[in-house]
Amino acid sequence: MLKQKLEVKLQNKLVLTVSLKQQLALLLLPKLELQETIKAELEENPFLEEIINIEPDYEPIKDLSKYYDEEEEKALSNRLAYKPSLTDILDFQIEIEFEGIEKDIAREIVGNIDEKGFLSVDIKEICERFKVSPLDVEKVRQKVMRLEPTGIGARDIKESLLVQYDELFGIDEISEDIINNSLDLICNINSLAEKYPDVPEDKLKEVICNIRSLKPYPAINYLDEPVRYIEPDVYVYDRGDRFEVVVNETQIPKLKLTTTYRKLISDKTLPEKTRKFLEEKLQKAMGIIKGIEQRRENLKKITQLLVDYQADFVRKGKEHLKPLILKDIAHQVGLHESTVSRIVSSKYVQLPTGILPLKAFFSTKLSSSSGDISTEKVKYMIAQLIENEDKRKPLSDQKIADILKSKGINVARRTVTKYREQLNIPDSRNRRMRK
């Protein structure tokens, strides 16, 4: 017979306050989205106030012609957004989150998602390819679904929504049951109220609102997305002996906390519900002000480390990119790798040679006789070999691998194939010059 007993257990648990959540959210935003978020919050939050009279020593960047060629600055082609594919975005995250065979399985899962973002093959096929158990594949798939965009690799809408809900709001019994069994009633609150009579109305409305905010298809933002023009988040100026980094905060309102509503909170006659609402707004306002400051400091610090380390890449071009992974930067700035990943994601830097995503400064490494070499350098060498080949007898991928090996770079034929395809270069058969 089993005995029931009560135990007291101490446990450390991280609780994200409203303020901290706001700070983390702002870290991720590119400049234009940050600008829109702050303006929207100024209208809604009674604790935020814009500083109209900026300090005299504040000089926003207005004239870029001192540092950049005027025609280059005006060229539309140089202002186009770098538009990575969904595969590029996921591959970047897989490189960080997975190791060994799990990395290969994760890439196989991503390679078999349909246009909506759902897994389009049976897990058994992946098991057979890698000689692993369904449990091993499922473990990787569950982790893939937590990448960005959340829910990618799910089997269907319900599974995707469950993962999204858990990530954003924390799944509970009610929200899970509604998603699994009552999704068709999500637009009919009266029917849901009848089906869940024991759920308080406020709770039910909150769950419905949360579910409606989710994406039905995880890949929905990557379907036929138009090319957009962007504004750099950071400017980098080459001063010869050093690089100067300036975070772009033009047209971003300068904020401060108001005092009127803070006095109102201390009013003892204030209803508890109103007090709680105001306290949350105050926390959010403090989080926004602190978040802008942290975003500026971290973005500047990370960009400075990137351009200093990749100075030859900045000045001479992509073929001079050195191996660099997120872990290297995270260690130097004292942040977690995932935080650095989110900070650099969707951010752009204006260099003297044009606009690049901050992610472009990172590159995995391969071994060579003279030390580690970046994968981008290897891609450049492959492109050069193909460009200078005899078009009547183009180089096979194996021949390219042999040539690279003779130069001290150990790379497999399948790796050459992978890099060639990433460069959008046809195979040797399709490159052969016809007589």
Coordinates of C-alpha atoms in Angstrom, one line a residue:
M1 CA 0.0 0.0 0.0
L2 CA 1.4 3.4 -1.0
K3 CA 1.8 6.0 1.8
Q4 CA 1.0 9.7 1.1
K5 CA 3.2 12.3 2.8
L6 CA 3.8 16.0 2.6
E7 CA 7.3 17.3 1.9
V8 CA 8.8 20.8 2.0
K9 CA 11.3 21.3 -0.8
L10 CA 13.5 24.3 -1.5
Q11 CA 13.9 25.1 -5.2
N12 CA 15.5 27.9 -7.1
K13 CA 13.2 29.3 -9.8
L14 CA 13.7 32.2 -12.2
V15 CA 10.7 34.5 -12.2
L16 CA 10.6 37.1 -15.0
T17 CA 9.1 40.4 -13.8
V18 CA 7.2 42.7 -16.1
S19 CA 10.2 45.0 -16.2
L20 CA 12.7 42.2 -17.0
K21 CA 10.4 40.8 -19.8
Q22 CA 10.3 44.3 -21.3
Q23 CA 14.0 44.7 -21.2
L24 CA 14.6 41.3 -22.9
A25 CA 12.0 42.1 -25.6
L26 CA 13.7 45.4 -26.5
L27 CA 17.0 43.7 -26.9
L28 CA 15.7 41.8 -29.9
L29 CA 14.1 44.6 -31.8
P30 CA 15.8 46.2 -34.9
K31 CA 15.8 50.0 -35.0
L32 CA 12.6 50.6 -36.9
E33 CA 10.6 48.2 -34.8
L34 CA 12.1 49.7 -31.6
Q35 CA 11.0 53.1 -32.8
E36 CA 7.4 51.9 -33.4
T37 CA 7.2 50.1 -30.1
I38 CA 8.4 53.1 -28.1
K39 CA 5.9 55.4 -29.8
A40 CA 3.0 53.0 -29.2
E41 CA 4.0 52.7 -25.5
L42 CA 4.2 56.5 -25.1
E43 CA 0.5 56.6 -26.1
E44 CA -0.6 53.8 -23.7
N45 CA 1.7 54.1 -20.7
P46 CA 0.9 56.9 -18.3
F47 CA 4.3 56.6 -16.6
L48 CA 6.3 57.4 -19.8
E49 CA 7.1 60.9 -21.0
E50 CA 9.2 62.1 -23.9
I51 CA 12.0 64.4 -23.2
I52 CA 11.5 67.3 -25.6
N53 CA 14.5 69.5 -24.8
I54 CA 17.5 67.3 -25.6
E55 CA 20.8 68.1 -23.9
P56 CA 23.0 70.5 -25.9
D57 CA 25.8 67.9 -26.3
Y58 CA 23.5 65.5 -28.0
E59 CA 24.4 65.4 -31.7
P60 CA 22.4 62.9 -33.8
I61 CA 24.1 61.8 -37.0
K62 CA 22.6 63.7 -39.9
D63 CA 25.3 64.0 -42.6
L64 CA 26.7 60.6 -43.6
S65 CA 28.4 62.1 -46.7
K66 CA 31.4 62.9 -44.5
Y67 CA 32.0 59.2 -44.1
Y68 CA 30.4 57.5 -47.0
D69 CA 30.3 58.0 -50.7
E70 CA 27.2 60.1 -51.5
E71 CA 26.1 58.1 -54.5
E72 CA 26.6 54.8 -52.6
E73 CA 24.5 56.1 -49.8
K74 CA 21.7 57.0 -52.2
A75 CA 21.8 53.8 -54.2
L76 CA 18.6 51.8 -53.6
S77 CA 20.5 48.6 -54.2
N78 CA 22.6 49.4 -51.2
R79 CA 19.6 50.0 -49.0
L80 CA 17.8 46.7 -49.7
A81 CA 17.3 44.5 -46.7
Y82 CA 19.4 41.4 -46.5
K83 CA 16.6 38.8 -46.7
P84 CA 17.9 35.5 -45.4
S85 CA 15.7 32.5 -46.2
L86 CA 13.9 30.5 -43.5
T87 CA 16.5 27.8 -43.9
D88 CA 19.4 30.3 -43.4
I89 CA 17.7 31.5 -40.2
L90 CA 17.2 28.0 -38.8
D91 CA 20.6 26.8 -39.8
F92 CA 22.2 29.7 -37.9
Q93 CA 20.3 28.6 -34.7
I94 CA 21.0 24.9 -35.2
E95 CA 24.7 25.6 -35.4
I96 CA 24.4 27.0 -31.8
E97 CA 21.8 24.7 -30.2
F98 CA 22.9 21.3 -31.5
E99 CA 26.0 19.1 -31.6
G100 CA 27.1 15.9 -33.3
I101 CA 24.5 13.7 -34.9
E102 CA 21.7 15.8 -33.4
K103 CA 22.8 18.7 -35.5
D104 CA 22.5 16.5 -38.7
I105 CA 19.0 15.3 -37.6
A106 CA 17.9 18.9 -36.9
R107 CA 19.0 19.9 -40.4
E108 CA 17.2 17.0 -41.9
I109 CA 14.0 18.0 -40.1
V110 CA 14.3 21.6 -41.3
G111 CA 15.0 20.3 -44.8
N112 CA 11.7 18.5 -44.8
I113 CA 9.2 21.2 -43.7
D114 CA 6.5 22.4 -46.1
E115 CA 5.7 25.9 -47.0
K116 CA 3.6 26.3 -43.8
G117 CA 6.5 25.2 -41.6
F118 CA 5.1 21.7 -40.7
L119 CA 7.1 18.5 -41.0
S120 CA 6.2 16.9 -44.3
V121 CA 7.8 13.4 -43.8
D122 CA 7.3 10.5 -41.4
I123 CA 9.8 10.4 -38.6
K124 CA 10.6 6.8 -39.5
E125 CA 12.3 8.0 -42.7
I126 CA 14.7 10.2 -40.7
C127 CA 15.3 7.3 -38.3
E128 CA 16.3 5.0 -41.2
R129 CA 18.6 7.6 -42.7
F130 CA 20.6 8.2 -39.5
K131 CA 20.1 4.7 -38.0
V132 CA 18.6 6.1 -34.8
S133 CA 15.5 5.4 -32.8
P134 CA 12.2 7.4 -33.2
L135 CA 12.8 8.6 -29.6
D136 CA 16.1 10.2 -30.7
V137 CA 14.5 12.0 -33.6
E138 CA 11.5 13.1 -31.5
K139 CA 13.9 14.6 -28.9
V140 CA 15.6 16.7 -31.6
R141 CA 12.3 17.7 -33.2
Q142 CA 10.9 18.9 -29.8
K143 CA 14.0 21.1 -29.5
V144 CA 13.7 22.3 -33.1
M145 CA 10.1 23.5 -32.4
R146 CA 11.6 25.8 -29.8
L147 CA 13.7 27.6 -32.3
E148 CA 12.6 30.8 -34.0
P149 CA 10.0 30.9 -35.6
T150 CA 8.5 28.9 -32.7
G151 CA 6.5 25.8 -33.7
I152 CA 8.6 25.0 -36.8
G153 CA 8.7 21.3 -37.5
A154 CA 5.4 20.7 -35.8
R155 CA 3.1 18.0 -37.3
D156 CA 0.0 20.2 -37.4
I157 CA -1.5 23.5 -36.4
K158 CA -2.5 22.3 -32.9
E159 CA 1.0 21.1 -32.0
S160 CA 2.5 24.3 -33.3
L161 CA 0.0 26.4 -31.3
L162 CA 0.7 24.4 -28.1
V163 CA 4.5 25.1 -28.4
Q164 CA 3.9 28.8 -29.2
Y165 CA 1.5 29.2 -26.3
D166 CA 3.9 27.5 -23.9
E167 CA 6.8 29.7 -25.0
L168 CA 4.9 32.9 -24.7
F169 CA 2.5 32.4 -21.9
G170 CA 3.1 29.1 -20.2
I171 CA 0.8 26.3 -21.1
D172 CA -1.9 25.2 -18.6
E173 CA -4.7 22.7 -18.5
I174 CA -7.3 25.1 -19.9
S175 CA -5.3 26.5 -22.8
E176 CA -4.1 23.0 -23.7
D177 CA -7.6 21.6 -23.7
I178 CA -9.0 24.5 -25.8
I179 CA -6.3 24.2 -28.4
N180 CA -6.6 20.4 -28.6
N181 CA -10.3 20.0 -28.4
S182 CA -12.1 23.3 -29.0
L183 CA -10.1 25.3 -31.6
D184 CA -13.1 25.5 -33.9
L185 CA -14.9 27.5 -31.2
I186 CA -12.1 30.1 -30.6
C187 CA -14.1 32.9 -32.2
N188 CA -17.2 32.1 -30.2
I189 CA -16.7 33.0 -26.5
N190 CA -20.3 32.1 -25.6
S191 CA -19.9 28.5 -26.8
L192 CA -16.6 28.2 -25.0
A193 CA -18.1 29.5 -21.8
E194 CA -20.8 26.8 -22.0
K195 CA -18.2 24.1 -22.6
Y196 CA -16.0 25.3 -19.8
P197 CA -18.5 26.5 -17.1
D198 CA -16.0 26.2 -14.3
V199 CA -13.4 28.6 -15.9
P200 CA -13.8 32.2 -14.7
E201 CA -14.8 34.6 -17.5
D202 CA -11.6 36.7 -17.2
K203 CA -9.4 33.6 -17.5
L204 CA -11.3 32.4 -20.5
K205 CA -11.0 35.8 -22.3
E206 CA -7.3 35.9 -21.5
V207 CA -6.7 32.4 -23.0
I208 CA -8.8 33.2 -26.1
C209 CA -6.9 36.5 -26.6
N210 CA -3.6 34.7 -26.2
I211 CA -4.5 31.9 -28.7
R212 CA -5.7 34.5 -31.3
S213 CA -2.3 36.2 -31.1
L214 CA -0.5 33.1 -32.2
K215 CA 0.5 32.2 -35.8
P216 CA -1.5 29.4 -37.4
Y217 CA 1.5 28.5 -39.5
P218 CA 5.0 28.9 -38.1
A219 CA 6.4 29.9 -41.5
I220 CA 3.7 32.4 -42.3
N221 CA 6.0 35.4 -42.1
Y222 CA 8.3 33.8 -44.8
L223 CA 5.6 33.3 -47.4
D224 CA 6.2 35.6 -50.4
E225 CA 7.5 38.4 -48.1
P226 CA 8.3 41.5 -50.2
V227 CA 11.8 43.0 -50.1
R228 CA 11.9 45.9 -47.7
Y229 CA 14.3 48.8 -47.4
I230 CA 16.1 49.0 -44.1
E231 CA 17.8 51.4 -41.8
P232 CA 21.1 50.3 -40.1
D233 CA 21.0 49.7 -36.3
V234 CA 24.7 50.6 -36.0
Y235 CA 27.2 52.8 -38.0
V236 CA 30.9 51.8 -38.2
Y237 CA 33.4 54.5 -39.1
D238 CA 37.0 53.5 -40.1
R239 CA 39.4 56.0 -38.4
G240 CA 42.5 54.2 -39.7
D241 CA 43.9 53.0 -36.5
R242 CA 40.6 52.1 -35.0
F243 CA 36.9 51.6 -35.7
E244 CA 34.3 54.0 -34.2
V245 CA 30.9 52.4 -33.4
V246 CA 27.8 54.5 -33.1
V247 CA 24.3 53.0 -32.3
N248 CA 21.7 54.6 -34.6
E249 CA 19.0 56.1 -32.3
T250 CA 17.9 58.9 -34.6
Q251 CA 14.1 59.5 -34.3
I252 CA 13.9 57.3 -31.2
P253 CA 12.2 59.3 -28.5
K254 CA 14.2 60.0 -25.3
L255 CA 12.2 58.9 -22.3
K256 CA 11.8 59.6 -18.6
L257 CA 9.4 58.6 -15.9
T258 CA 6.6 60.9 -14.9
T259 CA 5.9 61.6 -11.2
T260 CA 2.2 62.3 -11.2
Y261 CA 1.0 58.7 -11.4
R262 CA 3.8 57.5 -9.0
K263 CA 2.1 59.7 -6.3
L264 CA -1.2 58.2 -7.2
I265 CA 0.0 54.7 -6.5
S266 CA 0.8 55.7 -2.9
D267 CA -2.8 56.8 -2.4
K268 CA -4.2 54.3 0.2
T269 CA -7.8 54.8 -1.0
L270 CA -6.9 53.5 -4.4
P271 CA -8.8 50.3 -5.4
E272 CA -6.5 47.2 -5.4
K273 CA -7.3 46.4 -9.1
T274 CA -6.3 49.9 -10.2
R275 CA -3.2 49.8 -8.0
K276 CA -2.1 46.5 -9.6
F277 CA -2.7 47.9 -13.1
L278 CA -0.7 51.0 -12.4
E279 CA 2.1 49.0 -10.8
E280 CA 2.4 46.8 -13.9
K281 CA 2.5 49.9 -16.1
L282 CA 5.2 51.4 -13.9
Q283 CA 7.3 48.3 -14.1
K284 CA 6.8 48.2 -17.9
A285 CA 7.9 51.8 -18.2
M286 CA 11.0 51.2 -16.1
G287 CA 11.7 48.1 -18.2
I288 CA 11.5 50.2 -21.4
I289 CA 13.9 52.9 -20.2
K290 CA 16.4 50.3 -18.9
G291 CA 15.9 48.1 -22.0
I292 CA 16.8 50.9 -24.4
E293 CA 20.0 51.6 -22.4
Q294 CA 20.9 47.9 -22.3
R295 CA 20.2 47.5 -26.0
R296 CA 22.5 50.5 -26.8
E297 CA 25.3 49.3 -24.5
N298 CA 25.2 45.6 -25.6
L299 CA 24.8 46.4 -29.3
K300 CA 27.7 48.8 -29.2
K301 CA 29.9 46.4 -27.2
I302 CA 29.2 43.4 -29.5
T303 CA 29.6 45.4 -32.7
Q304 CA 32.9 46.8 -31.5
L305 CA 34.2 43.3 -30.7
L306 CA 33.0 42.1 -34.1
V307 CA 34.6 44.8 -36.2
D308 CA 37.9 44.8 -34.2
Y309 CA 38.2 41.0 -34.6
Q310 CA 37.1 41.0 -38.3
A311 CA 39.0 44.2 -39.3
D312 CA 40.4 42.5 -42.5
F313 CA 36.9 41.4 -43.4
V314 CA 35.6 45.0 -43.0
R315 CA 38.4 46.5 -45.0
K316 CA 39.2 43.9 -47.6
G317 CA 36.2 41.7 -48.2
K318 CA 34.4 38.4 -47.4
E319 CA 37.4 36.2 -48.3
H320 CA 39.2 37.6 -45.2
L321 CA 36.5 36.5 -42.7
K322 CA 38.0 34.7 -39.8
P323 CA 36.3 31.8 -37.9
L324 CA 34.1 33.3 -35.1
I325 CA 31.2 31.7 -33.2
L326 CA 28.7 33.1 -30.8
K327 CA 30.4 31.4 -27.9
D328 CA 33.5 33.5 -28.4
I329 CA 31.6 36.8 -28.3
A330 CA 29.3 35.7 -25.5
H331 CA 32.3 34.9 -23.3
Q332 CA 33.8 38.4 -23.8
V333 CA 30.6 40.3 -23.2
G334 CA 29.4 38.1 -20.3
L335 CA 26.1 37.1 -21.9
H336 CA 24.6 33.8 -22.7
E337 CA 25.0 32.6 -26.3
S338 CA 21.3 32.6 -26.9
T339 CA 21.1 36.2 -25.8
V340 CA 23.9 37.2 -28.2
S341 CA 22.1 35.3 -30.9
R342 CA 18.9 37.3 -30.3
I343 CA 20.8 40.6 -30.1
V344 CA 22.5 40.2 -33.5
S345 CA 19.5 38.7 -35.2
S346 CA 17.7 41.1 -37.6
K347 CA 20.2 43.8 -36.8
Y348 CA 22.2 45.6 -39.6
V349 CA 25.5 47.5 -39.6
Q350 CA 26.4 50.3 -42.0
L351 CA 30.1 49.8 -43.1
P352 CA 32.0 52.1 -45.4
T353 CA 31.4 49.4 -48.1
G354 CA 27.7 49.0 -47.5
I355 CA 25.1 47.5 -45.2
L356 CA 25.5 44.0 -43.7
P357 CA 23.6 41.9 -41.2
L358 CA 25.6 41.5 -37.9
K359 CA 25.3 37.8 -38.4
A360 CA 27.6 38.1 -41.4
F361 CA 30.5 38.6 -39.0
F362 CA 30.2 35.0 -37.7
S363 CA 31.6 31.9 -39.4
T364 CA 32.2 28.4 -38.3
K365 CA 35.7 26.9 -38.8
L366 CA 37.4 24.1 -40.6
S367 CA 40.9 22.7 -39.9
S368 CA 43.8 23.4 -42.1
S369 CA 47.6 22.8 -41.9
S370 CA 48.1 26.5 -41.1
G371 CA 45.4 26.6 -38.4
D372 CA 41.6 27.1 -38.4
I373 CA 40.0 28.7 -41.4
S374 CA 36.5 30.1 -41.8
T375 CA 33.8 28.3 -43.9
E376 CA 33.3 31.6 -45.7
K377 CA 37.0 31.6 -46.8
V378 CA 36.6 28.0 -48.0
K379 CA 33.4 29.0 -50.0
Y380 CA 35.4 31.9 -51.5
M381 CA 38.2 29.5 -52.6
I382 CA 35.7 27.1 -54.1
A383 CA 34.1 29.9 -56.1
Q384 CA 37.5 31.1 -57.3
L385 CA 38.5 27.6 -58.4
I386 CA 35.3 27.2 -60.4
E387 CA 35.6 30.7 -61.9
N388 CA 39.1 29.9 -63.2
E389 CA 38.4 26.3 -64.3
D390 CA 38.6 25.0 -67.9
K391 CA 34.9 25.4 -68.9
R392 CA 35.4 22.4 -71.3
K393 CA 36.6 20.2 -68.4
P394 CA 35.0 21.7 -65.2
L395 CA 36.1 20.5 -61.8
S396 CA 34.1 17.9 -60.1
D397 CA 33.3 18.3 -56.4
Q398 CA 35.8 15.6 -55.5
K399 CA 38.5 17.3 -57.6
I400 CA 37.9 20.6 -55.8
A401 CA 38.1 18.7 -52.4
D402 CA 41.5 17.2 -53.6
I403 CA 42.8 20.6 -54.6
L404 CA 41.8 22.1 -51.2
K405 CA 43.4 19.2 -49.5
S406 CA 46.7 19.9 -51.4
K407 CA 46.5 23.4 -49.9
G408 CA 46.2 22.0 -46.4
I409 CA 42.4 22.3 -46.0
N410 CA 40.7 19.0 -45.1
V411 CA 37.2 19.1 -46.5
A412 CA 35.0 16.2 -47.7
R413 CA 33.5 16.0 -51.1
R414 CA 29.9 16.2 -49.7
T415 CA 31.0 19.4 -47.9
V416 CA 32.2 20.9 -51.2
T417 CA 28.8 20.0 -52.7
K418 CA 27.0 21.6 -49.8
Y419 CA 29.0 24.9 -50.1
R420 CA 28.7 24.9 -53.9
E421 CA 25.0 24.6 -53.6
Q422 CA 24.9 27.4 -51.0
L423 CA 26.7 29.6 -53.6
N424 CA 24.1 28.7 -56.2
I425 CA 26.7 27.2 -58.5
P426 CA 25.6 24.3 -60.7
D427 CA 27.4 21.0 -60.7
S428 CA 30.3 20.2 -63.1
R429 CA 27.9 18.5 -65.6
N430 CA 25.8 21.6 -65.9
R431 CA 28.8 23.9 -66.0
R432 CA 30.4 22.2 -69.0
M433 CA 30.7 24.4 -72.1
R434 CA 28.8 22.9 -75.0
K435 CA 30.5 22.6 -78.3

